PDB file of C-alpha atoms in Angstrom:
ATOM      1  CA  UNK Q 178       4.456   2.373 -14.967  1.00 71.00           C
ATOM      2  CA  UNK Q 179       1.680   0.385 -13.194  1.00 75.00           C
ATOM      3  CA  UNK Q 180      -1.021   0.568 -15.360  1.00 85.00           C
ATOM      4  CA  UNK Q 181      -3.157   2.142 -12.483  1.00 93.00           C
ATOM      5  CA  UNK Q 182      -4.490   5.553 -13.492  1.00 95.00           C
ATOM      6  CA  UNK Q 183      -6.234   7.865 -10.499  1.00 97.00           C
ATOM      7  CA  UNK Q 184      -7.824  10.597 -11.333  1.00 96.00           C
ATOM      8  CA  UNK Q 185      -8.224  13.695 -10.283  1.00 97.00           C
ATOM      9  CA  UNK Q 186      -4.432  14.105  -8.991  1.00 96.00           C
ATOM     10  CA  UNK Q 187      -5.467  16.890  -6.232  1.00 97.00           C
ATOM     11  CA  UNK Q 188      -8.838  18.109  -4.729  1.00 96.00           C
ATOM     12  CA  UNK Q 189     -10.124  20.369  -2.332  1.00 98.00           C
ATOM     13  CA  UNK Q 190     -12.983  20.153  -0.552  1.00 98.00           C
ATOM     14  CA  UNK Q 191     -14.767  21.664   2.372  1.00 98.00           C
ATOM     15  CA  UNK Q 192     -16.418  20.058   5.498  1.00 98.00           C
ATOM     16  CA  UNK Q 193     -19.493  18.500   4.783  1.00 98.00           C
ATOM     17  CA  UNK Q 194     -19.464  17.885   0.847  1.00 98.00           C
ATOM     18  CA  UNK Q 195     -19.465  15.107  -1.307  1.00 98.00           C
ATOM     19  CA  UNK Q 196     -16.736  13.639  -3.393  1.00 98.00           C
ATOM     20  CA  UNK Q 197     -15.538  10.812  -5.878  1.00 98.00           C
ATOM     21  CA  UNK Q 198     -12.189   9.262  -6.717  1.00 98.00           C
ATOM     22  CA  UNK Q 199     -11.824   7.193  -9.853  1.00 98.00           C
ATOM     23  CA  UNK Q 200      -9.280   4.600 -10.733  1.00 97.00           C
ATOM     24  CA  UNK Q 201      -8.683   2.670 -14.002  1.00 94.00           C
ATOM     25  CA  UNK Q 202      -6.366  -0.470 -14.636  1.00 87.00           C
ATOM     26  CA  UNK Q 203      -5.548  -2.448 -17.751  1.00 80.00           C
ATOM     27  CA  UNK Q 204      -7.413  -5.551 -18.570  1.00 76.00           C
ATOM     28  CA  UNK Q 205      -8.030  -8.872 -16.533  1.00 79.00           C
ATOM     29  CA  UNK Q 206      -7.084  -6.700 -13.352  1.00 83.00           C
ATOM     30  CA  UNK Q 207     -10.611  -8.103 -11.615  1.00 86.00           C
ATOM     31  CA  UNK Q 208      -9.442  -6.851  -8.160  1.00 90.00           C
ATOM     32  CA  UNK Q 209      -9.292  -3.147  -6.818  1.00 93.00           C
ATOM     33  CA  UNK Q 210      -8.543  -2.466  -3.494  1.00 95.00           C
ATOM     34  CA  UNK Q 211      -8.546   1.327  -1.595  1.00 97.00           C
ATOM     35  CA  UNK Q 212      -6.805   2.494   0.599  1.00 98.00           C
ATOM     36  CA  UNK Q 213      -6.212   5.864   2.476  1.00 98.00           C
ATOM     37  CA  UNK Q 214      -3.088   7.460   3.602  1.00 97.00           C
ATOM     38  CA  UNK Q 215      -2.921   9.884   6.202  1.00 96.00           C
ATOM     39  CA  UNK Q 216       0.531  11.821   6.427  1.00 93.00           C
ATOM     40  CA  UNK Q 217       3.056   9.973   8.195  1.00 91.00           C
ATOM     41  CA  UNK Q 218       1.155   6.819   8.532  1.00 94.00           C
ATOM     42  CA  UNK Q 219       1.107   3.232   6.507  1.00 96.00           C
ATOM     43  CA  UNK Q 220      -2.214   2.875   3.857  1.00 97.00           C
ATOM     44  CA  UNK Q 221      -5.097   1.940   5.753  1.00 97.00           C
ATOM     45  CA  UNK Q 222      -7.381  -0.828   3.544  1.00 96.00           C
ATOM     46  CA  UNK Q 223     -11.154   0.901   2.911  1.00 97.00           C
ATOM     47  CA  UNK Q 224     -12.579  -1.765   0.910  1.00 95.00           C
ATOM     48  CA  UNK Q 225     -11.894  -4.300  -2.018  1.00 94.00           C
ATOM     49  CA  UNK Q 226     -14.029  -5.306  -4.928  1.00 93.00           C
ATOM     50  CA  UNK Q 227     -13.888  -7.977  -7.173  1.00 90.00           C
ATOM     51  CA  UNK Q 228     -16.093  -8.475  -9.881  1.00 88.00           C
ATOM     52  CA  UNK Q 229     -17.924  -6.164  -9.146  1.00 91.00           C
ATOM     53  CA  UNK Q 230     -18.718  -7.117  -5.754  1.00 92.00           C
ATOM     54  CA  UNK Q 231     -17.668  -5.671  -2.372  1.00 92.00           C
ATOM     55  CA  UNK Q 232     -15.354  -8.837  -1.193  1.00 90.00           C
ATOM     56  CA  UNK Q 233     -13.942  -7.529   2.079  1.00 91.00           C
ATOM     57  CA  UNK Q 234     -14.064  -3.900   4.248  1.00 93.00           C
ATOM     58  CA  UNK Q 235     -11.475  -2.221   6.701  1.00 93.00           C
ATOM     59  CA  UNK Q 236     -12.700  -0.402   9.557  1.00 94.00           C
ATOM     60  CA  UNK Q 237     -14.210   2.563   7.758  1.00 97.00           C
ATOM     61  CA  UNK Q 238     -17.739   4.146   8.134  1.00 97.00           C
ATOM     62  CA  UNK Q 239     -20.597   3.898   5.227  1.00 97.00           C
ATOM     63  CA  UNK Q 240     -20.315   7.220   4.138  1.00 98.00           C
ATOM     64  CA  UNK Q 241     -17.521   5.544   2.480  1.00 98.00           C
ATOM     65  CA  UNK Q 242     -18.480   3.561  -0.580  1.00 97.00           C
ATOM     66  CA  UNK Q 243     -17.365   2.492  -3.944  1.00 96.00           C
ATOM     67  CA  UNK Q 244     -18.081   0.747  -7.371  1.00 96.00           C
ATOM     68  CA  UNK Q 245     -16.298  -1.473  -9.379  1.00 94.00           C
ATOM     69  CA  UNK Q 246     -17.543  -1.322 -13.364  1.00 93.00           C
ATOM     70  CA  UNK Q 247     -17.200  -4.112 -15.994  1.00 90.00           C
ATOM     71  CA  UNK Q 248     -14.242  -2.172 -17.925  1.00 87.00           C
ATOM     72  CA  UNK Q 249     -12.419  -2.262 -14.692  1.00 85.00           C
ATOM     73  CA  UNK Q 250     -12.704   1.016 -13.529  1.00 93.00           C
ATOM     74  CA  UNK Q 251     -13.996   1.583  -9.822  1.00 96.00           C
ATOM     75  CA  UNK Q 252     -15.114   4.372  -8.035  1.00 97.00           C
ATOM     76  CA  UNK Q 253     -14.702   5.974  -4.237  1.00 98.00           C
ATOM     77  CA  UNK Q 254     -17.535   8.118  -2.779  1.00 98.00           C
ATOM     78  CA  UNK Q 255     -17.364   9.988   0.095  1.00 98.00           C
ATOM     79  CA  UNK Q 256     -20.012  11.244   2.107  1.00 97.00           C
ATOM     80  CA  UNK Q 257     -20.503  14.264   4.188  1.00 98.00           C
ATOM     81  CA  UNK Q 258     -16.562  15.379   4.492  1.00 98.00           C
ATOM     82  CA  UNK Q 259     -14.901  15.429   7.883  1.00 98.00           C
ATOM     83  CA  UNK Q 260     -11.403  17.465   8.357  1.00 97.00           C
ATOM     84  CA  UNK Q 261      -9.756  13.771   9.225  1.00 97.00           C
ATOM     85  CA  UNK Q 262     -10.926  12.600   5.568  1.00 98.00           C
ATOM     86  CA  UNK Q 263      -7.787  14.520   4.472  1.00 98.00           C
ATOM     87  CA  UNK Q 264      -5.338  12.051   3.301  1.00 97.00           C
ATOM     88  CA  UNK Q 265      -3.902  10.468   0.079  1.00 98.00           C
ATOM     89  CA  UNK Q 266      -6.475   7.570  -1.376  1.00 98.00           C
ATOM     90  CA  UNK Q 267      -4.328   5.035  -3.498  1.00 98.00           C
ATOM     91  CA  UNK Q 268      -6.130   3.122  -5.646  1.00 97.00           C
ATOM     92  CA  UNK Q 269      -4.415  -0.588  -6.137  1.00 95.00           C
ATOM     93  CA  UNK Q 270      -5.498  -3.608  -8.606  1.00 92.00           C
ATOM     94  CA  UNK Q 271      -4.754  -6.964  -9.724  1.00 86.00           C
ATOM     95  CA  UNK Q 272      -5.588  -9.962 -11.356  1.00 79.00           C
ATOM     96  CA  UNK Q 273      -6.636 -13.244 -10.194  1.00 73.00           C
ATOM     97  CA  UNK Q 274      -3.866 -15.026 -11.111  1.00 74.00           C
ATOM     98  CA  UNK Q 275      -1.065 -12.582  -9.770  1.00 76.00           C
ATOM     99  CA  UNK Q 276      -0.701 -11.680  -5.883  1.00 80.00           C
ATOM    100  CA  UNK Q 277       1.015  -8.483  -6.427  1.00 87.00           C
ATOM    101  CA  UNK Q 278      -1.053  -4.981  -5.848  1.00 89.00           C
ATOM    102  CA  UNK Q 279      -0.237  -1.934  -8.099  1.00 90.00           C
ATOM    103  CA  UNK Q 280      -0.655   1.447  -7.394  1.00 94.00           C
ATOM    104  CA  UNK Q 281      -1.849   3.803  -9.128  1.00 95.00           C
ATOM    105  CA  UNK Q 282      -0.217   7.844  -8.557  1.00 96.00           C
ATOM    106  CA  UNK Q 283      -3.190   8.550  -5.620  1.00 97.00           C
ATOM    107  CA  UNK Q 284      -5.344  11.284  -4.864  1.00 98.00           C
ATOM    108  CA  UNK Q 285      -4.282  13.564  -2.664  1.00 97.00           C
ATOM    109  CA  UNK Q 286      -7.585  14.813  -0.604  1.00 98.00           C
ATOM    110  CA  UNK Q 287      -7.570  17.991   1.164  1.00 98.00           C
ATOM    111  CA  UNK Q 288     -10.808  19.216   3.290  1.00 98.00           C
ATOM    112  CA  UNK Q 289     -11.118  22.788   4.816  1.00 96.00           C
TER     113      UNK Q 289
ATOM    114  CA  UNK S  21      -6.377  -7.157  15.437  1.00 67.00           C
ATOM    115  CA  UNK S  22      -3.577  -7.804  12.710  1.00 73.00           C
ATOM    116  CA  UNK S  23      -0.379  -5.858  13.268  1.00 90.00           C
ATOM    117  CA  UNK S  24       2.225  -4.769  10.750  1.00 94.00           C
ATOM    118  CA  UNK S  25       5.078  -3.493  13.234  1.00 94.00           C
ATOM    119  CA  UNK S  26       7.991  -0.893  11.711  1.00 93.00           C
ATOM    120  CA  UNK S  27       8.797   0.224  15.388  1.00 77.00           C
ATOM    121  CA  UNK S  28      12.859   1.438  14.225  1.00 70.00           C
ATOM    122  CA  UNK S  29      13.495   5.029  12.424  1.00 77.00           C
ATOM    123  CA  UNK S  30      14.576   7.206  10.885  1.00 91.00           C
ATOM    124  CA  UNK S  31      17.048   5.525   9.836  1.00 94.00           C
ATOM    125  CA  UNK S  32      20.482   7.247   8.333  1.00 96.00           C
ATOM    126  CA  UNK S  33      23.108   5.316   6.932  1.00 96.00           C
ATOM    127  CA  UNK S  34      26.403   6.728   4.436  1.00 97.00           C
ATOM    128  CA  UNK S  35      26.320   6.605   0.665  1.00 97.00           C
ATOM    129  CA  UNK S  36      27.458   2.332   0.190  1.00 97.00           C
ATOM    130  CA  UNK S  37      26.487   1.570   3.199  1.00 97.00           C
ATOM    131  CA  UNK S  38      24.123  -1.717   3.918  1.00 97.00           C
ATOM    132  CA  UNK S  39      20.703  -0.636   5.194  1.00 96.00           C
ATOM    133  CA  UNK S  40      18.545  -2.923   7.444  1.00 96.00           C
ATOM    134  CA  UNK S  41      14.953  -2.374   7.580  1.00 96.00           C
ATOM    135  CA  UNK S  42      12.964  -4.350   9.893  1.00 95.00           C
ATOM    136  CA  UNK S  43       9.462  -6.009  10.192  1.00 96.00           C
ATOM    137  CA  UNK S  44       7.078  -7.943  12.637  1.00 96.00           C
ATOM    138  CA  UNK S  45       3.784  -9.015  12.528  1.00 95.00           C
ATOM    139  CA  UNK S  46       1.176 -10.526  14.202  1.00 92.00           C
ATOM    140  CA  UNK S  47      -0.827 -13.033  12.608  1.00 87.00           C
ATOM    141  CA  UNK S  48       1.064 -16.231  12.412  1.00 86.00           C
ATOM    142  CA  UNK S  49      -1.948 -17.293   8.655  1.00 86.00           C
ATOM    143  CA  UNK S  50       0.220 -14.729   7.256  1.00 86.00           C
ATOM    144  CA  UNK S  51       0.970 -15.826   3.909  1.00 87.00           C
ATOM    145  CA  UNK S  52       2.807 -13.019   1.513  1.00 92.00           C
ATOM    146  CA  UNK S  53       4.932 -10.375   2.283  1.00 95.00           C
ATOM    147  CA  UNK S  54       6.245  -7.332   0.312  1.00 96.00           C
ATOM    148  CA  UNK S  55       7.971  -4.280   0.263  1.00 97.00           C
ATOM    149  CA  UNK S  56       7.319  -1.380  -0.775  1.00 97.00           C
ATOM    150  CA  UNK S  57       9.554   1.530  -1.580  1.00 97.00           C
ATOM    151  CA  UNK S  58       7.496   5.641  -0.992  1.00 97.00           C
ATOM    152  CA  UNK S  59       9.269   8.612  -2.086  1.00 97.00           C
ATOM    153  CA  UNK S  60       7.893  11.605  -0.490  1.00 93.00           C
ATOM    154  CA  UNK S  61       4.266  12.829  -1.751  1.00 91.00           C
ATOM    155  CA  UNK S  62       4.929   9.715  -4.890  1.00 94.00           C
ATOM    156  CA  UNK S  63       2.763   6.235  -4.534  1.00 94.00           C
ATOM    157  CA  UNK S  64       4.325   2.905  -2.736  1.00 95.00           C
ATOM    158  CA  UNK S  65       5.770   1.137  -5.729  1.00 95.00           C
ATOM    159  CA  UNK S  66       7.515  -2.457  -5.112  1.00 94.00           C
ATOM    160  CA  UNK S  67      10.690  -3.449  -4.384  1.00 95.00           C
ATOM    161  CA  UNK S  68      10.188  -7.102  -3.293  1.00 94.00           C
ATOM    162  CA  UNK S  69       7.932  -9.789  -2.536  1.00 94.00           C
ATOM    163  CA  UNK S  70       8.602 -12.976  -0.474  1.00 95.00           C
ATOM    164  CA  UNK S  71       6.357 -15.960   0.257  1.00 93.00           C
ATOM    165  CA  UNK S  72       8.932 -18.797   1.698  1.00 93.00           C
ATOM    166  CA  UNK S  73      11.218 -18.857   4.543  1.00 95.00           C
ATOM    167  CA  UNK S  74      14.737 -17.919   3.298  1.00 96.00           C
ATOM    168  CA  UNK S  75      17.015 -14.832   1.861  1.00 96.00           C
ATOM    169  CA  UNK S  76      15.517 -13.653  -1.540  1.00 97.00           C
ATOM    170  CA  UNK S  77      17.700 -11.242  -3.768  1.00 97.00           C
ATOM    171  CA  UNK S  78      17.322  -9.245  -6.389  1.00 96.00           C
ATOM    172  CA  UNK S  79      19.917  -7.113  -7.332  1.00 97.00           C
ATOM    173  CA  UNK S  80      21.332  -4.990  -4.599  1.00 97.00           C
ATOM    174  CA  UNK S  81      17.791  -5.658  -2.247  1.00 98.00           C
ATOM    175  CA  UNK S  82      17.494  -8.818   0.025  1.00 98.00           C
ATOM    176  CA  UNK S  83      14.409  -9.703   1.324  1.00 97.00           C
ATOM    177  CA  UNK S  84      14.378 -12.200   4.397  1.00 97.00           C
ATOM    178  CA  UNK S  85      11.479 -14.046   5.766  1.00 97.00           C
ATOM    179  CA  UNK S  86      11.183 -15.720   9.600  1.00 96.00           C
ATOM    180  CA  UNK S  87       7.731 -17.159   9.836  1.00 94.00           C
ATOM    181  CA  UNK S  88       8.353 -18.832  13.184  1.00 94.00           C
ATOM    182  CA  UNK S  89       9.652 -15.430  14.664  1.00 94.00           C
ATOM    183  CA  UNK S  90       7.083 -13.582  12.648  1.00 95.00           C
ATOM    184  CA  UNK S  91       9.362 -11.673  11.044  1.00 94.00           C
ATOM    185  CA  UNK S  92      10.484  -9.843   7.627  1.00 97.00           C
ATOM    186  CA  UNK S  93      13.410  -7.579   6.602  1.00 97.00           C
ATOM    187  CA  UNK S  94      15.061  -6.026   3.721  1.00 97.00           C
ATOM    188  CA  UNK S  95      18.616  -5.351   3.536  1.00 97.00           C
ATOM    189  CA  UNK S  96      19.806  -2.826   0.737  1.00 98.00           C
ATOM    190  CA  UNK S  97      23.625  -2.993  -0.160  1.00 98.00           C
ATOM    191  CA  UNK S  98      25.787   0.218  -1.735  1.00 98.00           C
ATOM    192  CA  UNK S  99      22.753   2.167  -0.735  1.00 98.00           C
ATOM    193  CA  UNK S 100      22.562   5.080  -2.823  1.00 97.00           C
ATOM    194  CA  UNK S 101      21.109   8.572  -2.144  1.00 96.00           C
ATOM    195  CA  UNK S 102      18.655   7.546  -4.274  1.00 96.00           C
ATOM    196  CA  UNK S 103      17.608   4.918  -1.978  1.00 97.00           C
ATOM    197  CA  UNK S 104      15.966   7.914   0.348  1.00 97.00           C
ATOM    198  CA  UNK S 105      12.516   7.009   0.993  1.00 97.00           C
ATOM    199  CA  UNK S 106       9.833   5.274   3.352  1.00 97.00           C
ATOM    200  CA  UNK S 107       9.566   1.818   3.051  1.00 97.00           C
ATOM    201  CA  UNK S 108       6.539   0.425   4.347  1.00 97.00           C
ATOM    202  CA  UNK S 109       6.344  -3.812   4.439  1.00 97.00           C
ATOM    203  CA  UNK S 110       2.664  -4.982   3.653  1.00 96.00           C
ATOM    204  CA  UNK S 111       1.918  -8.389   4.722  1.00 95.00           C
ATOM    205  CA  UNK S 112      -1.560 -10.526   2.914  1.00 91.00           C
ATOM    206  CA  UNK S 113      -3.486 -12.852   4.753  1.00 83.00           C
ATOM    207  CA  UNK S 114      -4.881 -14.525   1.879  1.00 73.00           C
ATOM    208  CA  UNK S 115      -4.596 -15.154  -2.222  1.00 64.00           C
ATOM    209  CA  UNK S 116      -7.335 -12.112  -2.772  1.00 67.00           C
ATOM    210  CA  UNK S 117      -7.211 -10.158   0.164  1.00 78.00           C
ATOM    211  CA  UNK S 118      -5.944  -6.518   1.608  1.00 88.00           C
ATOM    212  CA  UNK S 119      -2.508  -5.911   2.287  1.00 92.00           C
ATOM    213  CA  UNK S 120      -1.729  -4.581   5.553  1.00 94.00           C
ATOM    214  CA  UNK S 121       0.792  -2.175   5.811  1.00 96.00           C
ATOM    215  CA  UNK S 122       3.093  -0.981   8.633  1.00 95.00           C
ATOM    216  CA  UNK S 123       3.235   2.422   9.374  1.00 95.00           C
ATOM    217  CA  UNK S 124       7.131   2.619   7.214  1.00 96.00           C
ATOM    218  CA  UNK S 125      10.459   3.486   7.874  1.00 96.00           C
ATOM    219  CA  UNK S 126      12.206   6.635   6.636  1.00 96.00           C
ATOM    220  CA  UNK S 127      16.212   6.186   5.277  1.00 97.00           C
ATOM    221  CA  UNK S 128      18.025   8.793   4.677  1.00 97.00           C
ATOM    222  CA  UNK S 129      21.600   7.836   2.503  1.00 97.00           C
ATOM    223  CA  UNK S 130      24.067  10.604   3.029  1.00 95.00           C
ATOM    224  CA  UNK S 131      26.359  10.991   0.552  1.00 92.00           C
TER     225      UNK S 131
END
Protein backbone atom coordinates (compact mmCIF):
# COMPACT_ATOMS: atom_id res chain seq x y z
CA UNK A 1 0.00 0.00 0.00
CA UNK A 2 1.53 3.27 -1.33
CA UNK A 3 -0.55 5.75 -0.08
CA UNK A 4 -1.19 6.98 -3.74
CA UNK A 5 -4.90 6.89 -4.57
CA UNK A 6 -5.96 7.46 -8.56
CA UNK A 7 -9.11 7.87 -9.31
CA UNK A 8 -11.28 6.96 -11.63
CA UNK A 9 -9.73 3.28 -12.12
CA UNK A 10 -11.05 3.02 -15.94
CA UNK A 11 -12.47 5.58 -18.51
CA UNK A 12 -13.62 5.77 -21.85
CA UNK A 13 -13.56 8.41 -23.95
CA UNK A 14 -14.01 9.35 -27.54
CA UNK A 15 -11.78 11.39 -29.98
CA UNK A 16 -11.88 14.85 -29.36
CA UNK A 17 -13.22 15.21 -25.63
CA UNK A 18 -11.97 16.39 -22.56
CA UNK A 19 -10.84 14.55 -19.52
CA UNK A 20 -9.30 14.66 -15.88
CA UNK A 21 -7.31 12.23 -13.77
CA UNK A 22 -6.98 12.83 -10.05
CA UNK A 23 -4.42 11.56 -7.64
CA UNK A 24 -4.19 11.90 -3.82
CA UNK A 25 -1.15 11.04 -1.44
CA UNK A 26 -0.73 11.19 2.31
CA UNK A 27 0.79 14.16 3.94
CA UNK A 28 4.25 15.97 3.40
CA UNK A 29 4.30 14.13 -0.11
CA UNK A 30 5.08 17.86 -1.81
CA UNK A 31 6.08 16.16 -5.13
CA UNK A 32 3.74 14.51 -7.84
CA UNK A 33 5.00 13.43 -10.89
CA UNK A 34 2.80 11.86 -14.16
CA UNK A 35 3.46 9.72 -16.21
CA UNK A 36 1.80 7.77 -19.15
CA UNK A 37 2.07 4.23 -20.14
CA UNK A 38 1.37 3.02 -23.41
CA UNK A 39 1.06 -0.92 -23.67
CA UNK A 40 4.24 -2.56 -23.91
CA UNK A 41 6.34 0.42 -23.29
CA UNK A 42 8.30 1.96 -20.01
CA UNK A 43 6.22 5.24 -18.24
CA UNK A 44 6.92 8.19 -20.15
CA UNK A 45 7.37 11.46 -17.53
CA UNK A 46 4.39 14.26 -18.51
CA UNK A 47 5.15 16.70 -15.94
CA UNK A 48 6.07 17.18 -12.15
CA UNK A 49 4.80 19.64 -9.62
CA UNK A 50 5.97 20.65 -6.49
CA UNK A 51 4.36 22.97 -4.37
CA UNK A 52 2.21 23.71 -6.39
CA UNK A 53 4.32 24.69 -9.15
CA UNK A 54 5.09 23.03 -12.51
CA UNK A 55 9.00 22.13 -11.72
CA UNK A 56 9.95 20.20 -14.84
CA UNK A 57 7.97 18.79 -18.31
CA UNK A 58 8.62 15.66 -20.61
CA UNK A 59 8.07 15.96 -24.16
CA UNK A 60 4.30 16.23 -24.15
CA UNK A 61 2.00 18.82 -25.91
CA UNK A 62 -0.12 21.65 -23.86
CA UNK A 63 -3.25 20.11 -24.23
CA UNK A 64 -1.73 18.27 -21.46
CA UNK A 65 -1.87 20.05 -18.14
CA UNK A 66 -2.21 19.57 -14.49
CA UNK A 67 -2.64 21.04 -10.89
CA UNK A 68 -1.18 20.36 -7.80
CA UNK A 69 -3.60 21.58 -4.62
CA UNK A 70 -2.45 22.47 -1.06
CA UNK A 71 -3.95 19.06 0.47
CA UNK A 72 -1.74 17.31 -1.95
CA UNK A 73 -3.96 16.22 -4.41
CA UNK A 74 -3.11 17.05 -8.19
CA UNK A 75 -4.92 16.90 -11.18
CA UNK A 76 -4.30 15.75 -15.11
CA UNK A 77 -6.31 17.45 -17.91
CA UNK A 78 -6.43 16.45 -21.19
CA UNK A 79 -7.39 18.30 -24.07
CA UNK A 80 -9.04 17.48 -27.28
CA UNK A 81 -8.48 13.41 -27.16
CA UNK A 82 -6.37 11.75 -29.81
CA UNK A 83 -6.64 7.72 -30.33
CA UNK A 84 -2.66 7.64 -29.18
CA UNK A 85 -3.82 9.31 -25.72
CA UNK A 86 -4.85 5.71 -24.88
CA UNK A 87 -2.57 4.48 -22.28
CA UNK A 88 -2.32 3.91 -18.47
CA UNK A 89 -1.50 7.47 -16.53
CA UNK A 90 0.29 6.59 -13.13
CA UNK A 91 0.23 9.08 -10.82
CA UNK A 92 3.60 9.00 -8.46
CA UNK A 93 4.54 11.28 -5.25
CA UNK A 94 7.00 11.97 -2.69
CA UNK A 95 8.40 13.98 -0.17
CA UNK A 96 11.28 16.20 -0.05
CA UNK A 97 13.23 14.40 2.11
CA UNK A 98 12.80 10.82 0.51
CA UNK A 99 14.02 9.99 -3.22
CA UNK A 100 11.73 7.16 -3.71
CA UNK A 101 8.45 7.65 -6.14
CA UNK A 102 5.18 5.77 -5.26
CA UNK A 103 2.61 4.78 -7.39
CA UNK A 104 -0.53 5.01 -7.11
CA UNK A 105 -3.01 1.88 -8.96
CA UNK A 106 -3.20 4.22 -12.49
CA UNK A 107 -5.79 5.09 -14.77
CA UNK A 108 -6.26 3.13 -17.43
CA UNK A 109 -7.42 5.59 -20.49
CA UNK A 110 -9.17 4.25 -23.38
CA UNK A 111 -10.25 6.65 -26.47
CA UNK A 112 -12.55 5.47 -29.38
CA UNK B 1 18.47 12.63 -25.14
CA UNK B 2 18.65 10.42 -21.85
CA UNK B 3 18.40 6.69 -22.47
CA UNK B 4 17.20 3.96 -20.15
CA UNK B 5 18.28 0.75 -22.26
CA UNK B 6 16.42 -2.90 -21.38
CA UNK B 7 17.51 -4.21 -24.91
CA UNK B 8 17.33 -8.38 -23.52
CA UNK B 9 13.77 -10.32 -23.30
CA UNK B 10 11.63 -12.12 -22.63
CA UNK B 11 13.33 -13.69 -20.46
CA UNK B 12 12.37 -17.47 -19.12
CA UNK B 13 14.17 -19.06 -16.50
CA UNK B 14 12.94 -22.55 -14.18
CA UNK B 15 11.24 -22.29 -10.83
CA UNK B 16 14.88 -21.62 -8.37
CA UNK B 17 16.60 -20.53 -10.91
CA UNK B 18 18.82 -17.09 -10.67
CA UNK B 19 17.40 -14.42 -12.99
CA UNK B 20 19.60 -11.62 -14.48
CA UNK B 21 18.01 -8.55 -15.61
CA UNK B 22 20.05 -6.02 -17.24
CA UNK B 23 20.37 -2.16 -17.57
CA UNK B 24 22.30 0.71 -19.43
CA UNK B 25 22.02 4.16 -19.59
CA UNK B 26 23.17 7.09 -21.00
CA UNK B 27 23.79 9.98 -18.97
CA UNK B 28 26.94 9.52 -17.05
CA UNK B 29 25.03 12.84 -13.94
CA UNK B 30 23.01 9.88 -13.32
CA UNK B 31 22.58 9.75 -9.74
CA UNK B 32 19.77 7.04 -8.41
CA UNK B 33 18.69 4.01 -9.74
CA UNK B 34 15.72 1.67 -9.00
CA UNK B 35 13.78 -1.13 -9.87
CA UNK B 36 10.71 -1.64 -10.31
CA UNK B 37 8.70 -4.82 -10.34
CA UNK B 38 4.94 -4.59 -13.03
CA UNK B 39 2.59 -7.35 -12.93
CA UNK B 40 0.44 -7.34 -15.89
CA UNK B 41 -2.37 -4.45 -16.08
CA UNK B 42 -1.08 -3.71 -11.86
CA UNK B 43 1.20 -0.35 -11.18
CA UNK B 44 5.29 -0.53 -11.03
CA UNK B 45 5.80 -1.04 -7.34
CA UNK B 46 9.61 -1.24 -5.99
CA UNK B 47 11.82 -3.78 -5.53
CA UNK B 48 15.15 -1.91 -5.07
CA UNK B 49 16.95 1.20 -5.09
CA UNK B 50 20.74 1.78 -5.43
CA UNK B 51 22.77 4.99 -5.30
CA UNK B 52 26.62 3.71 -4.83
CA UNK B 53 28.78 1.53 -6.81
CA UNK B 54 28.61 -2.02 -5.35
CA UNK B 55 26.17 -5.29 -4.89
CA UNK B 56 23.11 -4.26 -2.71
CA UNK B 57 20.82 -7.14 -1.29
CA UNK B 58 17.83 -7.49 0.10
CA UNK B 59 16.52 -10.68 0.60
CA UNK B 60 16.55 -12.92 -2.39
CA UNK B 61 17.01 -9.49 -4.95
CA UNK B 62 20.56 -8.05 -5.69
CA UNK B 63 20.86 -4.91 -7.13
CA UNK B 64 24.34 -4.00 -8.80
CA UNK B 65 25.52 -0.66 -9.86
CA UNK B 66 28.59 0.14 -12.60
CA UNK B 67 28.72 3.87 -12.95
CA UNK B 68 31.87 3.84 -15.06
CA UNK B 69 30.23 1.25 -17.51
CA UNK B 70 26.91 2.94 -17.07
CA UNK B 71 25.36 0.15 -15.96
CA UNK B 72 22.63 -1.48 -13.48
CA UNK B 73 21.28 -5.03 -12.89
CA UNK B 74 19.21 -7.06 -10.65
CA UNK B 75 19.76 -10.58 -10.00
CA UNK B 76 16.78 -12.57 -8.34
CA UNK B 77 17.78 -15.98 -6.65
CA UNK B 78 15.14 -19.18 -6.14
CA UNK B 79 13.00 -17.21 -8.50
CA UNK B 80 9.58 -18.11 -7.92
CA UNK B 81 6.56 -18.19 -10.30
CA UNK B 82 5.57 -15.46 -8.53
CA UNK B 83 8.45 -13.54 -9.67
CA UNK B 84 6.55 -13.30 -13.34
CA UNK B 85 6.44 -9.80 -14.27
CA UNK B 86 8.07 -6.74 -16.20
CA UNK B 87 10.65 -5.11 -14.54
CA UNK B 88 11.39 -1.83 -15.75
CA UNK B 89 14.82 0.03 -14.10
CA UNK B 90 14.17 3.90 -13.71
CA UNK B 91 17.21 5.90 -13.38
CA UNK B 92 16.93 10.00 -11.64
CA UNK B 93 19.05 12.62 -12.70
CA UNK B 94 18.60 14.67 -9.77
CA UNK B 95 17.27 14.81 -5.83
CA UNK B 96 13.61 16.13 -7.21
CA UNK B 97 13.44 15.13 -10.59
CA UNK B 98 11.58 12.48 -13.12
CA UNK B 99 12.56 9.06 -13.23
CA UNK B 100 13.27 7.70 -16.50
CA UNK B 101 12.27 4.42 -17.19
CA UNK B 102 13.40 1.74 -19.68
CA UNK B 103 11.02 0.23 -21.74
CA UNK B 104 11.15 -3.34 -19.07
CA UNK B 105 11.86 -6.76 -19.30
CA UNK B 106 9.30 -9.57 -19.15
CA UNK B 107 10.37 -13.02 -16.90
CA UNK B 108 8.56 -15.70 -17.08
CA UNK B 109 9.52 -18.52 -13.98
CA UNK B 110 8.33 -21.90 -15.08
CA UNK B 111 7.62 -24.06 -12.56
Amino acid sequence: ETGVTQSPTHLIKTRGQQVTLRCSSQSGHNTVSWYQQALGQGPQFIFQYYREEENGRGNFPPRFSGLQFPNYSSELNVNALELDDSALYLCATNTEAKNIQYFGAGTRLSVL
Amino acid sequence: QKEVEQNSGPLSVPEGAIASLNCTYSDRGSQSFFWYRQYSGKSPELIMSIYSNGDKEDGRFTAQLNKASQYVSLLIRDSQPSDSATYLCAVKYGANSKLTFGKGITLSVRP
